[in-house]
Short mmCIF file of C-alpha atoms and ligand atoms in Angstrom, two decimals:
data_model
loop_
_atom_site.label_atom_id
_atom_site.label_comp_id
_atom_site.label_asym_id
_atom_site.label_seq_id
_atom_site.Cartn_x
_atom_site.Cartn_y
_atom_site.Cartn_z
CA MET A 1 172.22 83.41 196.58
CA ALA A 2 173.67 80.83 194.30
CA SER A 3 170.95 78.29 195.12
CA ALA A 4 168.28 81.08 194.52
CA ALA A 5 169.89 81.56 191.16
CA ARG A 6 169.73 77.86 190.52
CA ASN A 7 166.20 77.64 191.34
CA GLY A 8 165.46 80.59 189.13
CA ALA A 9 167.25 79.10 186.19
CA ALA A 10 165.36 75.77 186.73
CA ALA A 11 162.00 77.49 186.98
CA ALA A 12 162.84 79.33 183.67
CA ALA A 13 163.76 76.09 182.18
CA LEU A 14 160.69 74.31 183.35
CA MET A 15 158.56 77.13 181.77
CA VAL A 16 160.48 76.88 178.36
CA ALA A 17 159.93 73.03 178.35
CA VAL A 18 156.12 73.61 179.26
CA ALA A 19 155.73 76.28 176.30
CA VAL A 20 157.56 73.77 173.98
CA LEU A 21 155.28 70.97 175.08
CA ALA A 22 152.11 73.12 174.76
CA LEU A 23 153.07 73.98 171.12
CA ALA A 24 153.70 70.35 170.43
CA GLY A 25 150.49 69.21 171.57
CA GLY A 26 148.52 72.03 169.83
CA GLY A 27 146.41 71.39 166.52
CA SER A 28 148.74 71.61 163.61
CA ALA A 29 151.91 71.62 165.61
CA GLN A 30 152.67 67.94 164.65
CA LEU A 31 152.49 68.86 160.97
CA GLN A 32 156.07 68.97 159.62
CA HIS A 33 157.73 69.52 156.43
CA GLY A 34 158.80 66.31 154.45
CA PHE A 35 156.70 64.26 157.08
CA TYR A 36 156.78 61.19 154.44
CA LYS A 37 160.69 61.43 154.07
CA GLY A 38 161.77 57.64 154.44
CA LYS A 39 158.08 56.36 155.33
CA CYS A 40 157.28 54.97 151.92
CA ASN A 41 159.74 52.12 150.89
CA GLY A 42 162.02 54.49 149.24
CA THR A 43 159.53 56.43 147.35
CA ASP A 44 159.42 60.09 147.22
CA VAL A 45 155.76 60.66 148.18
CA GLU A 46 155.74 64.49 147.07
CA ALA A 47 157.40 63.69 143.65
CA VAL A 48 154.82 60.89 142.92
CA VAL A 49 151.84 63.48 143.59
CA GLN A 50 153.79 65.98 141.49
CA SER A 51 154.05 63.89 138.52
CA ILE A 52 150.36 62.77 138.46
CA VAL A 53 149.25 66.13 138.92
CA ARG A 54 151.59 67.30 136.03
CA ALA A 55 150.22 64.70 133.70
CA ARG A 56 146.67 65.64 134.55
CA PHE A 57 147.59 69.30 134.08
CA ALA A 58 149.00 68.67 130.65
CA ARG A 59 145.60 67.11 129.68
CA GLU A 60 143.21 69.28 131.54
CA ASN A 61 144.37 72.72 132.72
CA PRO A 62 141.23 73.37 134.73
CA ILE A 63 142.39 70.81 137.14
CA VAL A 64 143.94 73.90 138.99
CA ALA A 65 140.60 75.33 139.52
CA TYR A 66 138.94 72.16 140.57
CA LEU A 67 141.59 71.35 143.17
CA LEU A 68 141.59 75.00 144.44
CA ARG A 69 137.89 74.96 145.11
CA MET A 70 138.23 71.56 146.68
CA GLN A 71 140.75 72.56 149.12
CA PHE A 72 138.53 75.50 150.09
CA HIS A 73 135.28 73.32 150.38
CA GLU A 74 137.32 70.63 152.31
CA CYS A 75 139.32 72.64 154.85
CA VAL A 76 136.30 75.27 155.90
CA ILE A 77 134.15 72.40 157.02
CA ASN A 78 135.58 70.60 160.07
CA GLY A 79 139.18 71.32 158.86
CA CYS A 80 141.29 69.76 156.17
CA ASP A 81 140.30 66.17 156.87
CA ALA A 82 139.23 64.70 153.55
CA GLY A 83 135.65 64.59 154.80
CA LEU A 84 134.60 65.86 151.41
CA LEU A 85 136.01 62.90 149.74
CA ILE A 86 133.38 60.23 151.41
CA ASP A 87 130.82 58.84 149.15
CA GLY A 88 127.43 57.86 150.42
CA THR A 89 123.95 59.09 151.47
CA GLY A 90 124.14 62.40 153.65
CA THR A 91 127.91 63.04 153.24
CA GLU A 92 129.75 66.39 152.83
CA LYS A 93 129.91 65.44 149.00
CA THR A 94 125.99 65.50 148.74
CA ALA A 95 125.40 68.93 150.07
CA PRO A 96 124.14 71.38 147.33
CA PRO A 97 127.28 73.51 147.05
CA ASN A 98 129.49 70.59 146.85
CA LEU A 99 127.54 69.12 143.87
CA SER A 100 129.70 70.99 141.55
CA VAL A 101 133.24 70.27 143.06
CA LYS A 102 135.29 68.30 140.63
CA GLY A 103 138.75 66.64 140.73
CA TYR A 104 138.07 63.69 143.01
CA ASP A 105 139.34 61.28 140.44
CA VAL A 106 142.96 62.85 140.48
CA ILE A 107 143.16 62.41 144.25
CA ALA A 108 141.84 58.80 143.81
CA ASP A 109 144.55 58.07 141.27
CA ILE A 110 147.39 59.43 143.31
CA LYS A 111 146.06 57.54 146.36
CA ALA A 112 145.77 54.37 144.26
CA GLU A 113 149.37 54.83 143.23
CA LEU A 114 150.80 55.64 146.65
CA GLU A 115 148.78 52.63 148.02
CA ARG A 116 150.69 50.55 145.73
CA ARG A 117 153.96 51.80 147.00
CA CYS A 118 153.35 51.96 150.57
CA PRO A 119 149.84 50.77 151.81
CA GLY A 120 148.41 52.71 154.79
CA VAL A 121 151.07 55.69 155.02
CA VAL A 122 149.89 58.72 153.11
CA SER A 123 146.53 60.44 154.07
CA CYS A 124 143.85 61.44 151.56
CA SER A 125 144.00 64.89 153.22
CA ASP A 126 147.82 65.47 152.65
CA ILE A 127 147.27 64.33 148.95
CA GLN A 128 144.50 67.12 148.72
CA ILE A 129 146.91 69.77 149.78
CA LEU A 130 150.03 68.41 147.98
CA ALA A 131 148.06 68.06 144.68
CA THR A 132 146.64 71.66 145.15
CA ARG A 133 149.96 73.11 145.61
CA ASP A 134 151.51 71.39 142.63
CA ALA A 135 148.46 72.50 140.37
CA VAL A 136 148.98 76.01 141.62
CA ALA A 137 152.70 76.01 140.53
CA LEU A 138 152.03 74.45 137.02
CA ALA A 139 149.34 77.30 136.34
CA GLY A 140 151.86 79.97 137.01
CA GLY A 141 151.79 80.39 140.63
CA ALA A 142 154.75 80.20 143.17
CA ALA A 143 156.24 76.79 144.16
CA TYR A 144 155.65 76.46 147.83
CA ALA A 145 156.46 74.17 150.67
CA VAL A 146 153.68 72.60 152.88
CA ARG A 147 153.76 70.86 156.01
CA THR A 148 152.41 67.36 156.07
CA GLY A 149 151.18 64.76 158.43
CA ARG A 150 147.31 65.35 158.40
CA ARG A 151 145.07 62.39 159.24
CA ASP A 152 141.64 61.67 157.72
CA ARG A 153 138.58 62.13 159.83
CA ARG A 154 135.80 59.53 160.30
CA ARG A 155 133.12 62.01 159.84
CA SER A 156 131.47 63.28 156.61
CA GLN A 157 128.05 64.82 157.17
CA ALA A 158 126.30 67.17 154.77
CA SER A 159 124.47 68.93 157.70
CA ASP A 160 128.05 70.26 158.64
CA VAL A 161 128.42 71.99 155.24
CA LYS A 162 127.80 75.86 155.85
CA LEU A 163 129.79 77.70 153.14
CA PRO A 164 129.74 81.35 152.19
CA ALA A 165 126.95 82.48 149.72
CA PRO A 166 127.99 84.08 146.32
CA GLU A 167 126.08 87.32 147.65
CA TYR A 168 128.03 87.79 150.76
CA THR A 169 129.29 91.28 151.51
CA ALA A 170 133.05 92.01 152.30
CA GLN A 171 132.32 92.04 155.94
CA GLN A 172 130.22 88.72 155.81
CA THR A 173 133.19 87.18 153.86
CA THR A 174 135.85 88.35 156.23
CA ALA A 175 133.95 87.40 159.23
CA TYR A 176 133.49 83.82 157.91
CA TYR A 177 137.15 83.39 157.41
CA GLY A 178 137.89 85.36 160.61
CA ARG A 179 136.24 82.47 162.64
CA LEU A 180 138.69 80.07 160.92
CA GLY A 181 141.57 82.36 162.35
CA LEU A 182 142.23 84.02 158.87
CA SER A 183 142.59 87.74 158.50
CA ALA A 184 141.17 90.15 156.09
CA PHE A 185 144.30 90.05 154.10
CA ASP A 186 144.35 86.29 154.02
CA THR A 187 140.59 86.36 152.83
CA VAL A 188 141.06 88.70 150.05
CA LEU A 189 144.14 86.73 148.93
CA LEU A 190 142.15 83.41 149.11
CA LEU A 191 139.34 84.84 146.89
CA GLY A 192 142.14 85.60 144.48
CA ALA A 193 141.63 81.76 143.74
CA HIS A 194 138.94 83.05 141.45
CA THR A 195 141.75 84.14 139.11
CA VAL A 196 141.09 80.61 137.66
CA GLY A 197 138.00 78.53 136.89
CA ALA A 198 134.54 79.37 135.93
CA THR A 199 130.76 79.44 136.90
CA ARG A 200 127.52 79.02 135.12
CA CYS A 201 125.14 81.65 133.92
CA SER A 202 122.26 80.54 136.48
CA VAL A 203 124.71 81.99 139.36
CA ILE A 204 124.89 85.38 137.67
CA LYS A 205 121.49 85.95 135.86
CA SER A 206 120.05 87.72 139.08
CA ARG A 207 122.81 90.37 138.68
CA LEU A 208 121.98 90.63 134.97
CA TYR A 209 118.05 90.49 134.69
CA GLY A 210 116.70 90.83 138.39
CA TYR A 211 118.96 93.02 140.45
CA GLY A 212 117.55 93.57 143.80
CA GLY A 213 114.40 91.57 143.07
CA ARG A 214 113.54 94.02 140.05
CA PRO A 215 112.76 92.28 136.81
CA GLY A 216 114.86 93.44 134.04
CA ALA A 217 117.28 95.45 136.39
CA THR A 218 121.02 95.07 135.89
CA ASP A 219 123.35 95.40 138.82
CA PRO A 220 124.60 99.01 138.49
CA GLY A 221 127.79 98.19 140.23
CA MET A 222 128.77 96.05 137.01
CA ASP A 223 130.79 97.67 134.22
CA PRO A 224 127.86 98.32 131.73
CA ALA A 225 129.95 97.28 128.82
CA TYR A 226 130.71 93.91 130.30
CA ALA A 227 127.15 93.58 131.35
CA SER A 228 125.92 94.06 127.82
CA ILE A 229 128.50 91.50 126.45
CA TYR A 230 127.23 88.92 128.95
CA LYS A 231 123.61 89.57 128.17
CA LYS A 232 124.04 89.42 124.57
CA TYR A 233 126.61 86.68 123.95
CA VAL A 234 127.22 84.72 127.07
CA CYS A 235 123.99 84.42 129.29
CA PRO A 236 121.08 85.60 127.18
CA ASN A 237 117.84 85.76 129.05
CA MET A 238 116.52 82.28 128.43
CA PRO A 239 116.69 79.22 130.54
CA SER A 240 118.67 77.38 127.82
CA SER A 241 121.60 79.44 128.84
CA ASP A 242 121.64 78.51 132.45
CA ASN A 243 124.65 76.25 132.24
CA ASN A 244 126.66 78.34 129.89
CA VAL A 245 130.12 78.77 131.13
CA VAL A 246 131.12 82.11 132.69
CA PHE A 247 134.83 82.55 133.43
CA LEU A 248 135.55 84.05 136.82
CA ASP A 249 138.30 86.05 135.52
CA ASP A 250 138.79 87.13 131.92
CA GLN A 251 138.77 84.10 129.45
CA TRP A 252 142.42 84.51 128.43
CA SER A 253 143.50 84.77 132.22
CA ALA A 254 141.06 81.98 133.49
CA LEU A 255 143.76 79.27 133.58
CA LYS A 256 146.51 81.46 135.02
CA VAL A 257 147.41 81.97 138.70
CA ASP A 258 147.87 85.81 138.58
CA ASN A 259 146.63 89.07 139.95
CA HIS A 260 144.55 89.83 137.12
CA TYR A 261 141.43 88.95 139.06
CA TYR A 262 141.97 92.13 141.39
CA LYS A 263 142.50 94.45 138.34
CA ASN A 264 139.13 93.10 136.83
CA ILE A 265 137.29 94.01 140.17
CA GLN A 266 139.05 97.53 140.36
CA LEU A 267 137.20 97.89 136.89
CA ARG A 268 133.88 96.51 138.21
CA ARG A 269 134.18 93.37 136.28
CA GLY A 270 133.98 90.88 139.17
CA VAL A 271 131.79 88.00 138.26
CA LEU A 272 130.49 87.06 141.59
CA PRO A 273 128.98 89.61 143.84
CA CYS A 274 131.33 88.44 146.80
CA ASP A 275 134.27 89.32 144.50
CA GLN A 276 132.99 92.77 143.46
CA ASN A 277 132.15 93.37 147.02
CA LEU A 278 135.90 93.00 148.14
CA TYR A 279 136.43 96.27 146.12
CA ASN A 280 133.15 98.08 146.86
CA ASP A 281 133.46 97.87 150.57
CA GLY A 282 136.24 100.39 152.06
CA SER A 283 137.48 97.77 154.62
CA THR A 284 138.97 95.59 151.79
CA ARG A 285 139.40 98.04 148.92
CA TRP A 286 142.90 99.03 150.08
CA ILE A 287 143.93 95.09 149.86
CA VAL A 288 142.55 94.70 146.30
CA ASP A 289 144.32 97.76 145.30
CA LEU A 290 147.69 96.56 146.86
CA LEU A 291 147.22 93.18 145.06
CA ALA A 292 146.15 94.52 141.85
CA ASN A 293 149.04 96.88 141.74
CA ASN A 294 151.82 94.16 142.49
CA ASP A 295 151.67 90.90 140.84
CA GLY A 296 154.80 89.92 142.64
CA LEU A 297 153.00 90.37 145.88
CA PHE A 298 150.17 88.33 144.99
CA THR A 299 152.37 85.67 143.77
CA SER A 300 154.33 85.37 146.95
CA ALA A 301 151.56 85.90 149.25
CA PHE A 302 148.75 83.77 147.94
CA PRO A 303 150.53 80.37 148.90
CA GLN A 304 151.03 81.82 152.30
CA ALA A 305 147.27 82.14 152.69
CA LEU A 306 146.73 78.72 151.13
CA ILE A 307 149.05 77.26 153.66
CA LYS A 308 147.12 78.71 156.53
CA LEU A 309 143.85 77.39 154.99
CA SER A 310 145.60 73.86 154.56
CA GLU A 311 146.30 73.88 158.39
CA VAL A 312 142.88 74.74 159.70
CA GLY A 313 141.47 71.92 162.06
CA VAL A 314 143.77 69.23 161.09
CA LEU A 315 143.98 66.00 162.74
CA THR A 316 147.44 64.60 163.39
CA GLY A 317 149.40 62.02 165.34
CA MET A 318 147.15 58.95 166.20
CA GLN A 319 143.86 60.88 165.53
CA GLY A 320 141.63 59.73 162.76
CA GLU A 321 142.87 57.21 160.21
CA ILE A 322 144.87 56.68 157.10
CA ARG A 323 142.12 55.62 154.64
CA LYS A 324 142.93 52.65 152.18
CA VAL A 325 140.70 54.43 149.52
CA CYS A 326 139.68 58.23 149.86
CA ASN A 327 135.94 57.83 149.33
CA ARG A 328 135.25 55.42 152.12
CA PHE A 329 136.14 54.99 155.52
CA ASN A 330 138.41 52.16 156.58
C1 HEM B 1 133.32 83.89 150.02
C2 HEM B 1 133.83 82.88 149.47
C3 HEM B 1 133.51 82.19 148.24
C4 HEM B 1 132.46 82.17 147.65
C5 HEM B 1 131.16 82.66 147.91
C6 HEM B 1 132.69 81.26 146.41
C7 HEM B 1 131.70 80.95 145.50
C8 HEM B 1 131.88 80.17 144.25
C9 HEM B 1 131.01 80.00 143.39
C10 HEM B 1 129.54 80.37 143.44
C11 HEM B 1 131.60 79.29 142.34
C12 HEM B 1 131.01 78.85 141.02
C13 HEM B 1 130.66 77.35 141.26
C14 HEM B 1 129.86 76.87 140.12
O1 HEM B 1 129.41 77.52 139.37
O2 HEM B 1 129.93 75.51 140.16
C15 HEM B 1 133.00 79.31 142.74
C16 HEM B 1 133.93 78.74 141.92
C17 HEM B 1 135.31 78.50 142.18
N1 HEM B 1 135.82 78.94 143.52
FE1 HEM B 1 135.10 79.91 145.07
N2 HEM B 1 134.01 81.14 146.45
C18 HEM B 1 134.51 81.58 147.58
C19 HEM B 1 135.98 81.38 147.96
C20 HEM B 1 136.78 80.48 147.33
C21 HEM B 1 137.97 80.24 147.96
C22 HEM B 1 138.58 80.55 149.20
C23 HEM B 1 138.59 79.36 146.95
C24 HEM B 1 140.02 78.70 147.04
C25 HEM B 1 141.05 79.12 147.74
C26 HEM B 1 137.77 79.32 145.87
C27 HEM B 1 138.10 78.74 144.57
C28 HEM B 1 137.12 78.75 143.59
C29 HEM B 1 137.52 78.18 142.33
C30 HEM B 1 138.88 77.86 141.80
C31 HEM B 1 136.49 78.07 141.54
C32 HEM B 1 136.14 77.63 140.00
C33 HEM B 1 135.82 76.23 140.00
C34 HEM B 1 135.68 75.63 138.64
O3 HEM B 1 136.12 75.98 137.84
O4 HEM B 1 135.41 74.36 138.67
N3 HEM B 1 136.65 80.02 146.04
N4 HEM B 1 133.22 79.82 143.92
#
C-alpha cells in the first residue's frame, strides 16, 4: 500500500516536472522580467532606454506613433526578431508597406549607447519593445512591465512581409491576428494604436472620390460632415494633395494614447476602412462600444495586447544573435 502511494506520488512529481520543463522550453517561456538586471556593467538597461525615448519624445511627440507602428510591422512578420531593422537589398525594410515606417534612428541611438556600456548584451528586438513601451506611457498611456530576453534573427526577407490591407473587413482583420494567437478582443485593442499618428490623402482618396470603383462616389459609411471637410480642406481632388497629412484620430487627439479612436469610429469618422469596419461588423462592434465607453478599460487593456504582440515568435536562449548594430547582421 505504502509503496503504491509512494509510486503514485513519484509519478505525480514526474508529471509536474515534465510540465514545468515543457513550459520552460516553449517559445516565449524564457523571456523574463528584468532579464538584463546585473548583466550590463552596473547600467540599468531599461533606464537608459527610457531616458533616450523621453528625450526624443520631448523633441518629437510623433515618435510614439512611429514606434507603435514599428512594433506591429516587426512582430507580425516572423515574430519580434528585429528583422525589420536590417538594411540592404530585398530586406523586410524594403517591402512596400514598410517604406513609410519611421523611428529606426531612435532604436540605433539606444543601441549605440547600450553597446558603449555593455557590448553584445542587449538585443535590438528587446530595444524595440522597451522603447515602444516607454513612448506609450509618455503619450498618456499606462506604464507597463514587459518581459525581455529576445534575440535577433539572422533573416530579413521582403518576400516574408505579408501585412493586412487597409481595406480589410473586421473578419479578415481578426483572422489575420487570430493566426498569431491573438483574440478578437486583442485585435480591436491593437488597432486602438491608431489613436496616434497619421496617414496620407492617397490612402483614403478612394473612399472620398471613387468608392466601390465608381468615379466621384464617396463612401456612404463615412460621416458626411467629415467627408466634406476632408474633400474641401484636407484632401482636395487633385494629385498635389496626395501627400497631405490625415490624422488617424482627430487632430487634437492624434498624439494622445486614449480611447477617442473608438468614439470616432462609433461616429463613422474612422479614417482607414479597416478601422471603420470594426464598428460596422456586428462581431466586433460590441468591443468598440465597450472600449469607447470606458477609457480606463482601454488604458489598462491596451498594454496587455501590446505585450501579447511583443511575445509572438520570439527567439530566446542561444537562438539567433545579439547584433552589434541593429541594421546589420553580425
Ligand atoms: C488591420 C491592421 C492594420 C492595418 C491595415 C493598418 C494600416 C495602416 C496604414 C495604411 C497606416 C498609414 C501608413 C502611411 O500612410 O504611411 C497606418 C498607420 C499607423 N498604424 Fe496601422 N494598421 C493596422 C494595425 C496596426 C497596429 C496593430 C498597430 C500597432 C499596434 C498600428 C499602428 C499604426 C500607427 C501608430 C500608425 C501611424 C504611423 C505614423 O504616424 O507614422 N497599426 N496603419
